[in-house]
Tab-separated table of N, CA and C in Angstrom:
chain	number	residue	atom	x	y	z
A	1	MET	N	0.819	-1.194	0.000
A	1	MET	CA	0.000	0.000	0.000
A	1	MET	C	0.866	1.262	0.000
A	2	ARG	N	2.057	1.158	0.611
A	2	ARG	CA	2.945	2.310	0.667
A	2	ARG	C	3.374	2.751	-0.728
A	3	TRP	N	3.639	1.778	-1.600
A	3	TRP	CA	4.101	2.131	-2.948
A	3	TRP	C	3.045	2.907	-3.716
A	4	VAL	N	1.767	2.643	-3.421
A	4	VAL	CA	0.689	3.391	-4.082
A	4	VAL	C	0.729	4.846	-3.635
A	5	ARG	N	0.909	5.054	-2.345
A	5	ARG	CA	0.993	6.412	-1.814
A	5	ARG	C	2.209	7.136	-2.389
A	6	ASP	N	3.362	6.442	-2.445
A	6	ASP	CA	4.572	7.042	-3.005
A	6	ASP	C	4.383	7.391	-4.479
A	7	ARG	N	3.747	6.478	-5.212
A	7	ARG	CA	3.512	6.723	-6.641
A	7	ARG	C	2.598	7.924	-6.823
A	8	ASN	N	1.553	8.015	-6.012
A	8	ASN	CA	0.632	9.148	-6.107
A	8	ASN	C	1.340	10.455	-5.769
A	9	ALA	N	2.194	10.419	-4.765
A	9	ALA	CA	2.938	11.624	-4.389
A	9	ALA	C	3.888	12.037	-5.505
A	10	ARG	N	4.547	11.064	-6.111
A	10	ARG	CA	5.456	11.378	-7.222
A	10	ARG	C	4.697	11.979	-8.403
A	11	GLU	N	3.552	11.405	-8.711
A	11	GLU	CA	2.754	11.930	-9.827
A	11	GLU	C	2.295	13.357	-9.551
A	12	LEU	N	1.908	13.633	-8.327
A	12	LEU	CA	1.484	14.980	-7.967
A	12	LEU	C	2.643	15.961	-8.103
A	13	CYS	N	3.809	15.571	-7.622
A	13	CYS	CA	4.976	16.452	-7.713
A	13	CYS	C	5.388	16.678	-9.161
A	14	GLN	N	5.271	15.657	-9.983
A	14	GLN	CA	5.584	15.820	-11.404
A	14	GLN	C	4.593	16.772	-12.070
A	15	THR	N	3.353	16.683	-11.661
A	15	THR	CA	2.320	17.539	-12.243
A	15	THR	C	2.577	19.008	-11.926
A	16	ILE	N	2.993	19.300	-10.711
A	16	ILE	CA	3.207	20.703	-10.338
A	16	ILE	C	4.645	21.155	-10.561
A	17	GLY	N	5.478	20.287	-11.138
A	17	GLY	CA	6.816	20.696	-11.551
A	17	GLY	C	7.880	20.642	-10.479
A	18	LEU	N	7.809	19.710	-9.579
A	18	LEU	CA	8.804	19.590	-8.515
A	18	LEU	C	9.714	18.377	-8.705
A	19	ASN	N	9.940	17.952	-9.932
A	19	ASN	CA	10.723	16.746	-10.192
A	19	ASN	C	12.115	16.790	-9.582
A	20	ALA	N	12.820	17.902	-9.746
A	20	ALA	CA	14.191	17.995	-9.233
A	20	ALA	C	14.202	17.890	-7.714
A	21	TYR	N	13.256	18.530	-7.073
A	21	TYR	CA	13.190	18.477	-5.614
A	21	TYR	C	12.844	17.076	-5.126
A	22	VAL	N	11.940	16.428	-5.810
A	22	VAL	CA	11.544	15.068	-5.434
A	22	VAL	C	12.719	14.121	-5.591
A	23	GLN	N	13.468	14.251	-6.682
A	23	GLN	CA	14.617	13.381	-6.903
A	23	GLN	C	15.683	13.615	-5.839
A	24	ALA	N	15.946	14.866	-5.494
A	24	ALA	CA	16.928	15.168	-4.454
A	24	ALA	C	16.482	14.589	-3.119
A	25	CYS	N	15.209	14.706	-2.818
A	25	CYS	CA	14.672	14.160	-1.572
A	25	CYS	C	14.780	12.639	-1.563
A	26	ASN	N	14.435	12.006	-2.670
A	26	ASN	CA	14.547	10.549	-2.762
A	26	ASN	C	15.983	10.090	-2.583
A	27	ASP	N	16.930	10.832	-3.177
A	27	ASP	CA	18.344	10.480	-3.036
A	27	ASP	C	18.796	10.571	-1.586
A	28	ARG	N	18.373	11.610	-0.901
A	28	ARG	CA	18.763	11.774	0.506
A	28	ARG	C	18.133	10.700	1.387
A	29	ILE	N	16.884	10.384	1.138
A	29	ILE	CA	16.216	9.331	1.905
A	29	ILE	C	16.911	8.001	1.679
A	30	GLU	N	17.264	7.709	0.442
A	30	GLU	CA	17.974	6.467	0.129
A	30	GLU	C	19.320	6.420	0.838
A	31	HIS	N	20.030	7.545	0.842
A	31	HIS	CA	21.331	7.602	1.519
A	31	HIS	C	21.175	7.363	3.016
A	32	LEU	N	20.197	8.011	3.628
A	32	LEU	CA	19.985	7.843	5.064
A	32	LEU	C	19.543	6.433	5.416
A	33	SER	N	18.778	5.806	4.547
A	33	SER	CA	18.312	4.452	4.839
A	33	SER	C	19.430	3.430	4.720
A	34	GLN	N	20.511	3.776	4.028
A	34	GLN	CA	21.627	2.850	3.871
A	34	GLN	C	22.664	2.982	4.971
A	35	LEU	N	22.577	4.015	5.801
A	35	LEU	CA	23.545	4.192	6.875
A	35	LEU	C	23.402	3.077	7.902
A	36	GLN	N	24.525	2.566	8.355
A	36	GLN	CA	24.507	1.465	9.306
A	36	GLN	C	24.514	1.946	10.757
A	37	THR	N	25.045	3.118	11.025
A	37	THR	CA	25.104	3.614	12.392
A	37	THR	C	23.776	4.256	12.761
A	38	PRO	N	23.334	4.067	13.981
A	38	PRO	CA	22.081	4.685	14.406
A	38	PRO	C	22.232	6.202	14.513
A	39	VAL	N	21.126	6.896	14.414
A	39	VAL	CA	21.155	8.349	14.519
A	39	VAL	C	21.611	8.762	15.906
A	40	VAL	N	21.110	8.089	16.935
A	40	VAL	CA	21.535	8.331	18.308
A	40	VAL	C	22.332	7.118	18.752
A	41	THR	N	23.609	7.320	18.998
A	41	THR	CA	24.443	6.212	19.429
A	41	THR	C	24.218	5.948	20.904
A	42	ARG	N	24.622	4.783	21.350
A	42	ARG	CA	24.467	4.457	22.768
A	42	ARG	C	25.246	5.426	23.636
A	43	ARG	N	26.470	5.739	23.202
A	43	ARG	CA	27.290	6.659	23.985
A	43	ARG	C	26.629	8.028	24.052
A	44	GLY	N	26.124	8.511	22.941
A	44	GLY	CA	25.455	9.806	22.925
A	44	GLY	C	24.221	9.832	23.810
A	45	PHE	N	23.522	8.718	23.864
A	45	PHE	CA	22.339	8.612	24.707
A	45	PHE	C	22.710	8.749	26.175
A	46	TRP	N	23.746	8.010	26.603
A	46	TRP	CA	24.142	8.036	28.006
A	46	TRP	C	24.814	9.345	28.390
A	47	VAL	N	25.430	10.033	27.441
A	47	VAL	CA	26.104	11.297	27.747
A	47	VAL	C	25.112	12.318	28.296
A	48	TRP	N	23.922	12.358	27.761
A	48	TRP	CA	22.960	13.325	28.283
A	48	TRP	C	22.065	12.729	29.351
A	49	LEU	N	21.889	11.402	29.350
A	49	LEU	CA	20.984	10.799	30.320
A	49	LEU	C	21.592	10.750	31.724
A	50	LEU	N	22.874	10.426	31.836
A	50	LEU	CA	23.485	10.315	33.162
A	50	LEU	C	23.472	11.638	33.937
A	51	PRO	N	23.870	12.763	33.354
A	51	PRO	CA	23.756	14.024	34.106
A	51	PRO	C	22.314	14.365	34.481
A	52	LEU	N	21.391	14.059	33.597
A	52	LEU	CA	19.981	14.300	33.906
A	52	LEU	C	19.542	13.452	35.092
A	53	TRP	N	19.945	12.192	35.096
A	53	TRP	CA	19.599	11.301	36.197
A	53	TRP	C	20.217	11.784	37.501
A	54	ARG	N	21.474	12.226	37.468
A	54	ARG	CA	22.129	12.743	38.686
A	54	ARG	C	21.399	13.967	39.212
A	55	TRP	N	21.020	14.861	38.296
A	55	TRP	CA	20.311	16.059	38.717
A	55	TRP	C	18.967	15.698	39.340
A	56	LEU	N	18.245	14.799	38.713
A	56	LEU	CA	16.941	14.390	39.221
A	56	LEU	C	17.073	13.719	40.582
A	57	ARG	N	18.063	12.866	40.720
A	57	ARG	CA	18.275	12.167	41.985
A	57	ARG	C	18.626	13.153	43.097
A	58	SER	N	19.486	14.133	42.805
A	58	SER	CA	19.840	15.120	43.827
A	58	SER	C	18.641	16.004	44.161
A	59	TRP	N	17.813	16.297	43.182
A	59	TRP	CA	16.642	17.124	43.419
A	59	TRP	C	15.627	16.391	44.294
A	60	LEU	N	15.501	15.084	44.114
A	60	LEU	CA	14.540	14.315	44.898
A	60	LEU	C	14.991	14.106	46.336
A	61	ARG	N	16.256	14.248	46.595
A	61	ARG	CA	16.768	14.068	47.962
A	61	ARG	C	16.431	15.240	48.868
A	62	TRP	N	16.042	16.367	48.312
A	62	TRP	CA	15.727	17.528	49.147
A	62	TRP	C	14.526	17.293	49.978
């Protein structure tokens, strides 16, 4: 069902003259879908979560 929606969106963009923009968007989406590393790495997740947890824990001790 997704391909029908994508096809309809492409046809609409072609009708109103956005072919170049649609192709650039498709290329970027394809590039992002091929990346193997997650957008948020585990290390990046813990870098902001641990200080937040420490702050929350100290705040609750009051």
